[in-house]
CSV table of C-alpha atoms and ligand atoms in Angstrom, one decimal:
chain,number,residue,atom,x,y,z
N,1,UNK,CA,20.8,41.0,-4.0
N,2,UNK,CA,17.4,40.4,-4.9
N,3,UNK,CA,18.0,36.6,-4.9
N,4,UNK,CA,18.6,36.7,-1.2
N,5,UNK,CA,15.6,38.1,-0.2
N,6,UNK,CA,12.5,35.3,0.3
N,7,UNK,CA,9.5,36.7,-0.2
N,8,UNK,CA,7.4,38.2,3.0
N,9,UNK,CA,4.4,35.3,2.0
N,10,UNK,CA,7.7,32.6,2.6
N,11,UNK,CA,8.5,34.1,5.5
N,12,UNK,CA,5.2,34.0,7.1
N,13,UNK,CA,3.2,31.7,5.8
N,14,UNK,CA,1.4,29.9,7.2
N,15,UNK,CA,0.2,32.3,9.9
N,16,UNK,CA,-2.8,30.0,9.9
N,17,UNK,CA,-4.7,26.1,9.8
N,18,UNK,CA,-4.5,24.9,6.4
N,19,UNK,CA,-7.2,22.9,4.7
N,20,UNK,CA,-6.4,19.7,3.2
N,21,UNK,CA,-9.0,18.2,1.0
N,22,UNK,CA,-10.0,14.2,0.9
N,23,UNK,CA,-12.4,13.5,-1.8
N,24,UNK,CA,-12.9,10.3,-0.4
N,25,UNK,CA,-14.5,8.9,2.9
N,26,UNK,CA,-12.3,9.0,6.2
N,27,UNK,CA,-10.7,6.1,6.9
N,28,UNK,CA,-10.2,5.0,3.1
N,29,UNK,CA,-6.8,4.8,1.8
N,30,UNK,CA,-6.6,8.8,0.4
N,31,UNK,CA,-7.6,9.7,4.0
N,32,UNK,CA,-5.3,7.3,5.4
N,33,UNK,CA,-2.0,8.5,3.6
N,34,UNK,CA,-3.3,12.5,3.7
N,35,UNK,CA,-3.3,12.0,7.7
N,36,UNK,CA,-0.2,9.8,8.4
N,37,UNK,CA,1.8,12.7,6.2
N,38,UNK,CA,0.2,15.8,7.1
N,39,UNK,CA,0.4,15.5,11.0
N,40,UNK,CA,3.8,15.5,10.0
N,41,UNK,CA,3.8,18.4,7.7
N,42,UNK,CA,2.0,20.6,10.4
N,43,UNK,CA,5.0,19.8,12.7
N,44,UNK,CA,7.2,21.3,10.2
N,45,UNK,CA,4.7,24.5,9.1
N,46,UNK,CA,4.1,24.7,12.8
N,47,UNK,CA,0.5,25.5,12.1
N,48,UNK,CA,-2.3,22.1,12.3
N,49,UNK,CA,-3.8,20.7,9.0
N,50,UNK,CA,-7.4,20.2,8.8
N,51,UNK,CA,-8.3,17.3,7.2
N,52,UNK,CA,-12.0,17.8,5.4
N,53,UNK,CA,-13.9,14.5,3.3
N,54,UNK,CA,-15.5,15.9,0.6
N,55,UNK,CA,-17.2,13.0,-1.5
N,56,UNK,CA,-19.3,12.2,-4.2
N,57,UNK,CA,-18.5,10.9,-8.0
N,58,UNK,CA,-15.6,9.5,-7.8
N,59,UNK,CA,-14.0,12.4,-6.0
N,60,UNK,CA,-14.5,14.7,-8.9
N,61,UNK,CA,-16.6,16.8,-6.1
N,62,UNK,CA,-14.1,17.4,-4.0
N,63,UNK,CA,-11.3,18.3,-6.9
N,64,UNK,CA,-13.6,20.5,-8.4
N,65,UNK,CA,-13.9,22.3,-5.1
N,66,UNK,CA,-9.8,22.4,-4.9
N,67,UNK,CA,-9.7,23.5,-8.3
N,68,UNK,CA,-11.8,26.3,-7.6
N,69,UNK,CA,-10.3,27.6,-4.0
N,70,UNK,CA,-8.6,30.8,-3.0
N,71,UNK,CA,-5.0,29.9,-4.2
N,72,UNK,CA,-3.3,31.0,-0.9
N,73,UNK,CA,-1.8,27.6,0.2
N,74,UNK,CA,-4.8,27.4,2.7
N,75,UNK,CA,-7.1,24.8,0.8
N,76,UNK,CA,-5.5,21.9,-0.4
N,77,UNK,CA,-6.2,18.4,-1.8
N,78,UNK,CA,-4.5,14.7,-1.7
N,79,UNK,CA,-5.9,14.1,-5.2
N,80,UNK,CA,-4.8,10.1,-6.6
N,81,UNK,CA,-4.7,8.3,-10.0
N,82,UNK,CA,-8.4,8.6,-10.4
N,83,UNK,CA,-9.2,12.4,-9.4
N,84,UNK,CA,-6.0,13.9,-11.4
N,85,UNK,CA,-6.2,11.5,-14.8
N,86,UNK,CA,-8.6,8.8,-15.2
N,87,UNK,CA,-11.5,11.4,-14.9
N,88,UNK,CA,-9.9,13.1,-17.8
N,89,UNK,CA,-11.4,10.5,-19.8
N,90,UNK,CA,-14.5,9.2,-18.2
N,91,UNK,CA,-16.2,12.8,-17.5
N,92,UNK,CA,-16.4,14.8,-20.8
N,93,UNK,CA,-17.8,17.8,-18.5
N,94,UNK,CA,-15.1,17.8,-16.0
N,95,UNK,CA,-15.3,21.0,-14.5
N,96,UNK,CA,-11.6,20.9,-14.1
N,97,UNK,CA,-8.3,20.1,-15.5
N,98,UNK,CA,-6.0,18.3,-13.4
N,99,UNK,CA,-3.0,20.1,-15.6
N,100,UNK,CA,-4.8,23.2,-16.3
N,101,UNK,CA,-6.3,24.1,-12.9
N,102,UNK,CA,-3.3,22.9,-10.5
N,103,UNK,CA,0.1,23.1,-9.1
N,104,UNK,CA,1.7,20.0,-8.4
N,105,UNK,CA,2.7,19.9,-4.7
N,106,UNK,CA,4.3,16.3,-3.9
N,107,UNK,CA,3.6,12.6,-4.9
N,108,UNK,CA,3.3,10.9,-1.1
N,109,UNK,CA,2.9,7.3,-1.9
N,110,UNK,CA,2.4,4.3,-4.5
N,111,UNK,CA,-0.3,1.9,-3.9
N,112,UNK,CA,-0.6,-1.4,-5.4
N,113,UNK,CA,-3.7,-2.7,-6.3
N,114,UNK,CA,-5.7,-5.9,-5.3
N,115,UNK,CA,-8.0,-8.3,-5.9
N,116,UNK,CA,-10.0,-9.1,-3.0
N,117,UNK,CA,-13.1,-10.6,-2.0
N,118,UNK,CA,-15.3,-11.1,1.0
N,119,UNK,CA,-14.4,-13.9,2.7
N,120,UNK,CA,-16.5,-16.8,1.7
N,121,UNK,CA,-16.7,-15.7,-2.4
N,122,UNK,CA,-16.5,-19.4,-3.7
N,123,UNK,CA,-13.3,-18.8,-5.6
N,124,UNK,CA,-10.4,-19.7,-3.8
N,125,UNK,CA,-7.5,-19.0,-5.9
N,126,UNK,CA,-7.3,-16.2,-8.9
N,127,UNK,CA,-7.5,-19.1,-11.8
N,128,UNK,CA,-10.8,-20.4,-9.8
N,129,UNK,CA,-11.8,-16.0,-9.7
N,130,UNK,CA,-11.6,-16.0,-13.5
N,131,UNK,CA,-13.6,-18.6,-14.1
N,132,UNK,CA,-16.3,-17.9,-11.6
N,133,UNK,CA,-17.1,-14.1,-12.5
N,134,UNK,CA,-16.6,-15.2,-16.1
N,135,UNK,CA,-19.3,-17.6,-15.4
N,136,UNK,CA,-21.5,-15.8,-13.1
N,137,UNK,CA,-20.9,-12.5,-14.6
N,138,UNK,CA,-24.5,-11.9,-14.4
N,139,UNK,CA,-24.8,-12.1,-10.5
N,140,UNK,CA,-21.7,-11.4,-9.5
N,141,UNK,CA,-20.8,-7.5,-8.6
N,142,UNK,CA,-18.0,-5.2,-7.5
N,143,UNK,CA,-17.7,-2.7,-5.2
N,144,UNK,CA,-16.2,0.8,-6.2
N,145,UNK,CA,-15.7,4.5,-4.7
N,146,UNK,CA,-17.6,5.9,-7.8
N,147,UNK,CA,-16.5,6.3,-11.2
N,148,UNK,CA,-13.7,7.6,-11.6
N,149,UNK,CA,-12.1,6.1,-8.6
N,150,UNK,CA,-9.2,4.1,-8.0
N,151,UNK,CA,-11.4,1.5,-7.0
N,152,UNK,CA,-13.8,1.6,-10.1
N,153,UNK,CA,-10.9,1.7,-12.8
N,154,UNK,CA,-8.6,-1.1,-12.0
N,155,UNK,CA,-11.5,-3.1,-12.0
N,156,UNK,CA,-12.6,-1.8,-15.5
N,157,UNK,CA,-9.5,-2.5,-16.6
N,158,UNK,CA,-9.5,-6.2,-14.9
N,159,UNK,CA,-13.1,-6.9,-16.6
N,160,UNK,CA,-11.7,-5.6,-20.1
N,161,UNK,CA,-9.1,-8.1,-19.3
N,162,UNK,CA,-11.7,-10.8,-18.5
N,163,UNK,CA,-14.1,-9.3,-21.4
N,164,UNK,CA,-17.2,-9.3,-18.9
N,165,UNK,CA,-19.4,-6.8,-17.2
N,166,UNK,CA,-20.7,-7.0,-14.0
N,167,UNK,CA,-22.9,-4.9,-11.5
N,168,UNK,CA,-20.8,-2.1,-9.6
N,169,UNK,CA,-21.6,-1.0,-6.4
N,170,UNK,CA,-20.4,2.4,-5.5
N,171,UNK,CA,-19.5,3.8,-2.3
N,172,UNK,CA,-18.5,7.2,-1.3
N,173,UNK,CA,-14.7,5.7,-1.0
N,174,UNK,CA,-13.2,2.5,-0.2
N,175,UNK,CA,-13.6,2.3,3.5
N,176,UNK,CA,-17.2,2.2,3.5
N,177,UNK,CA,-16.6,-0.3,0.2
N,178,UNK,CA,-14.1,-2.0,2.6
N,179,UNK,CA,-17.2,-2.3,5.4
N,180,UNK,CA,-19.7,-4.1,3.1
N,181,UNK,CA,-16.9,-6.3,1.9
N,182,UNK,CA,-15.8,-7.5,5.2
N,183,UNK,CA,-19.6,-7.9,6.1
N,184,UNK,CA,-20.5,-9.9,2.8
N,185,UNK,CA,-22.9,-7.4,1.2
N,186,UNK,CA,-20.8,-7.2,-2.2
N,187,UNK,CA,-18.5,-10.1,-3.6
N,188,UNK,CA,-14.9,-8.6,-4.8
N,189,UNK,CA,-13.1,-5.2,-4.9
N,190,UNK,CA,-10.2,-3.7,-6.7
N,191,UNK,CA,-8.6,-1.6,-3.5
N,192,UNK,CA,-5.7,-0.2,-3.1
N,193,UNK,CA,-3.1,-2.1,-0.8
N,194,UNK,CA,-3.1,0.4,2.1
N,195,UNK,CA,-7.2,-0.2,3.0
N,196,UNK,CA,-6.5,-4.0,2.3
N,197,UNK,CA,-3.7,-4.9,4.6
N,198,UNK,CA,-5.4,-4.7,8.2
N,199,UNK,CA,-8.0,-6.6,6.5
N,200,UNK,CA,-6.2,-9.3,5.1
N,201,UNK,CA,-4.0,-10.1,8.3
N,202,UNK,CA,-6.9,-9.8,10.1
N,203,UNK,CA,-8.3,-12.6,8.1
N,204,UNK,CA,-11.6,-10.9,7.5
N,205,UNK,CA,-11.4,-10.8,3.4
N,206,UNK,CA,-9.7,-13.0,1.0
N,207,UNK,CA,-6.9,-11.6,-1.6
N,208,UNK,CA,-6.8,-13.1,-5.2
N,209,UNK,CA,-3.7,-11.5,-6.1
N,210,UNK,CA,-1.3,-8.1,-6.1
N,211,UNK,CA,-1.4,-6.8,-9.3
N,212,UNK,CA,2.5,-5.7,-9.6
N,213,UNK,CA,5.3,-7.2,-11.1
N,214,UNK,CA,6.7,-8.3,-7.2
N,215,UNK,CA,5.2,-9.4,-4.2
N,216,UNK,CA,4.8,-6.5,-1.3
N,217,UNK,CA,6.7,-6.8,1.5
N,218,UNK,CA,3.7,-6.1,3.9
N,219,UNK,CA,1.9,-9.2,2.0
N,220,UNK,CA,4.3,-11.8,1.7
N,221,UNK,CA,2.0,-14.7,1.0
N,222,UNK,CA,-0.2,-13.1,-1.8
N,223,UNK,CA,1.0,-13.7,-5.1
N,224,UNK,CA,1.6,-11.5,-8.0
N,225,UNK,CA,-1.1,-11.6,-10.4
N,226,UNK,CA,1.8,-13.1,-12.8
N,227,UNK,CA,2.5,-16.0,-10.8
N,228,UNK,CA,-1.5,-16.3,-10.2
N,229,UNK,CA,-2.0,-16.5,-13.8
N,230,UNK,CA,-2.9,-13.2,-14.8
N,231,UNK,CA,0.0,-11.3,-15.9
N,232,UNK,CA,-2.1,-9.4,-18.3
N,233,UNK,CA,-3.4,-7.2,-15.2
N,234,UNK,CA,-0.8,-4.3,-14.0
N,235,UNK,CA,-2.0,-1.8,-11.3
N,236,UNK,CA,-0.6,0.4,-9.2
N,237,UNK,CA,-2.3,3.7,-8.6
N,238,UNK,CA,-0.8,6.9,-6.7
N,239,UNK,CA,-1.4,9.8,-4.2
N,240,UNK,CA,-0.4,13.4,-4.4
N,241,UNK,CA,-0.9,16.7,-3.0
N,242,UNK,CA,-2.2,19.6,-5.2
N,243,UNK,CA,-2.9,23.4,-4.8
N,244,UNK,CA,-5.3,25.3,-6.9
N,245,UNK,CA,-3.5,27.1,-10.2
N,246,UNK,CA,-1.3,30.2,-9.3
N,247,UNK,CA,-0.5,29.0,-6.1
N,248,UNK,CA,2.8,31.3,-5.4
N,249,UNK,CA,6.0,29.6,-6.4
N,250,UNK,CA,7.5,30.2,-2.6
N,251,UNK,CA,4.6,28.3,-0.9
N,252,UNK,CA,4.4,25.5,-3.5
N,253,UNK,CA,8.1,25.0,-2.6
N,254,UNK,CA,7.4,25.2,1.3
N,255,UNK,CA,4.8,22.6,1.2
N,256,UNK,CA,6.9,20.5,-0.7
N,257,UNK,CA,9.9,20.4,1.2
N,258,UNK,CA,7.6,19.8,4.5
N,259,UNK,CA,6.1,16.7,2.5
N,260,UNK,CA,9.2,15.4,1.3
N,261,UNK,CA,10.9,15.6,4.9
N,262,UNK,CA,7.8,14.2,6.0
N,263,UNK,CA,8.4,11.1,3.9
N,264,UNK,CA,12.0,10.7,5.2
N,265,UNK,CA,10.7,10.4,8.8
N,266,UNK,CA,11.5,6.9,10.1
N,267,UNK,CA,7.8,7.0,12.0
N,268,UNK,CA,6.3,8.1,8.5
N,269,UNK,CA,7.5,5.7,6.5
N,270,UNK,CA,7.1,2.5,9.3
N,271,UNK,CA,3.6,3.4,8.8
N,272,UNK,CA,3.3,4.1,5.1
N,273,UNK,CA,5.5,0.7,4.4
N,274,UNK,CA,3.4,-1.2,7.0
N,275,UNK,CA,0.3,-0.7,5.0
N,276,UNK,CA,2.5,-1.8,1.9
N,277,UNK,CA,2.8,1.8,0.4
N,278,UNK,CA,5.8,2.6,-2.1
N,279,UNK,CA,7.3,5.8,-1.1
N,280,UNK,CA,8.9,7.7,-3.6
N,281,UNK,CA,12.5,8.6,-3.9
N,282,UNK,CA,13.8,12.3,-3.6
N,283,UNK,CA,14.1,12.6,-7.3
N,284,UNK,CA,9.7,11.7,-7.6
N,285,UNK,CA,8.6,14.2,-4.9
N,286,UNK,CA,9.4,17.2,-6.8
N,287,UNK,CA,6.5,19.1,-8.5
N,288,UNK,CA,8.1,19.0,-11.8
N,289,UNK,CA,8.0,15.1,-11.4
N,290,UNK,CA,4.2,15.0,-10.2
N,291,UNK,CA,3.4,17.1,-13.0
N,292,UNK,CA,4.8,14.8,-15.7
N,293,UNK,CA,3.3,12.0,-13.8
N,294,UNK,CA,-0.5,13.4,-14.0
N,295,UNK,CA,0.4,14.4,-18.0
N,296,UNK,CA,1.7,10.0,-18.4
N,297,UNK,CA,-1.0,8.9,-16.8
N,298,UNK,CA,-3.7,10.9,-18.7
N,299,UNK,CA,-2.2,9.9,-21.4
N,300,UNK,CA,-1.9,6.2,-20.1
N,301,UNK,CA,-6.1,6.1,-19.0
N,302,UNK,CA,-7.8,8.2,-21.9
N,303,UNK,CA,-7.5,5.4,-24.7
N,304,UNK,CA,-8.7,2.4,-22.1
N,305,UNK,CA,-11.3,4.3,-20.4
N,306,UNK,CA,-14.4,5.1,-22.1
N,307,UNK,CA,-16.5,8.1,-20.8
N,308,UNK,CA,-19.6,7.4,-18.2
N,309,UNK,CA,-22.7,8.0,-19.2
B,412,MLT,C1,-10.5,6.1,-1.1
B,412,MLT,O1,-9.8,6.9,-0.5
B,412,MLT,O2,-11.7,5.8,-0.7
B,412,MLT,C2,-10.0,5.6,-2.4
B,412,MLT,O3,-8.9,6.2,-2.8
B,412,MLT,C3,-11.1,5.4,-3.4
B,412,MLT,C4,-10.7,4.9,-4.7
B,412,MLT,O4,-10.3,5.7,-5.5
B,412,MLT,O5,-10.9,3.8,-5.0
């Protein structure tokens, strides 16, 4: 009998707003997939979800706030590639551990990365890219949400790929990054599709390249980083929703099923698609899935990324 009764925390919760947790800077692409998804998810919980930027290093700020929250299902975080596995590696005093110190709610969306530029970088094609930041390597820089970010690893990875160094710029996420690029105070960025797609069509930055194995659908006429010449350079980050450790199994599994109907709302998903997100399948929302996910893709970033200093 026992099995039929939900427990009274199911039942009722939430009797209040809930907290969700951007580590980045509104209007960047973690803010921009947290709000599309979770002004749906308050329809279902029928209580509003707060949406609070907290920034600063990379988002390890914020996630160390999450990390350390009542676990009541009333502070949570859209945490990403960068805050729930590349920091593993590049903070050796991580105050956290994204496996240790959370409960996987729900992966919400796939985001390709890109090369892009402000508009009148001399390069005008990837091959012409690689050559000119290979040359100018030296003057050239990049601009980043912190280390750590999204932003900042796929173009550490790029430059391993092109064996040079160049100045980063970092920004409390990449909408402000997005700003200075689309007003030519930094040269190139390595963004994640959603910030770059408004941008691109509105013709006010230039794309290199997408760095997956097709072309996105939202960005027909930018080439893969394989037919660019690059093939070498694979990146596609993700974002997710986590709860702080011991969150109880009945609200884990209520905010999961109100972010998985979320992502099977027609409205939700124009949106996510139009901004060339890749929403997951039933079978990769479940918090079983995220949590092998964040365990892969620590695995996947410790041995290229070296810890900051
Ligand atoms: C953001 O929301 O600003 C980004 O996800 C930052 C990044 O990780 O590059």
């Amino acid at each position: 009998l026992g099995a039929f009764v939900a427990p009274a925390e199911a039942q009722t919760y939430p009797t209040r707003s809930v907290t969700m947790i951007v580590p980045f800077a509104a209007g960047g692409p973690t803010d921009v997939v947290a709000r599309i998804v979770t002004a749906h998810m308050a329809q279902t919980l029928g209580q509003s979800i707060i949406i609070e930027n907290v920034v600063g290093a990379g988002g390890t700020t914020a996630t160390t706030r999450a990390a350390r929250a009542a676990n009541d299902g009333y502070t949570l975080i859209t945490g990403h590639m960068g805050t729930h596995a590349a920091s593993v590696p590049l903070y050796p005093k991580l105050a956290y551990h994204p496996e240790k110190d959370f409960e996987p709610i729900a992966l919400l969306a796939g985001t390709p990365i890109l090369i892009l530029a402000r508009k009148d970088f001399p390069p005008k094609d990837l091959t012409e890219f690689v050559a000119y930041v290979k040359a100018n390597a030296e003057k050239v820089n990049a601009a980043h949400a912190g280390v750590g970010s999204v932003s900042h690893v796929s173009c550490e990875l790029l430059h391993s790929i092109l064996d040079i160094k160049p100045v980063g710029v970092p920004f409390n996420g990449t909408g402000p990054a997005m700003n200075a690029l689309v007003a030519g105070q930094v040269d190139y960025m390595c963004d994640q599709i959603v910030n770059a797609v408004p941008q691109i069509n509105a013709g006010t930055i230039k794309a290199y390249a997408i760095a997956t194995p097709a072309r996105n659908p939202s960005l027909p006429n930018v080439p893969t980083t394989a037919e660019a010449g690059l093939p070498k350079f694979q990146a596609q980050a993700w974002n997710a929703i986590f709860a702080p450790k011991g969150t109880s199994p009945a609200i884990v599994a209520s905010l999961n099923a109100a972010a998985s109907k979320a992502l099977d709302d027609e409205t939700v998903r124009k949106r996510l698609l139009e901004l060339g997100s890749v929403i997951p399948g039933p079978a990769e929302r479940t918090p079983e899935s995220l949590a092998t996910l964040v365990k892969n893709e620590i695995a996947k970033w410790t041995p290229v990324l070296k810890p900051a200093t």
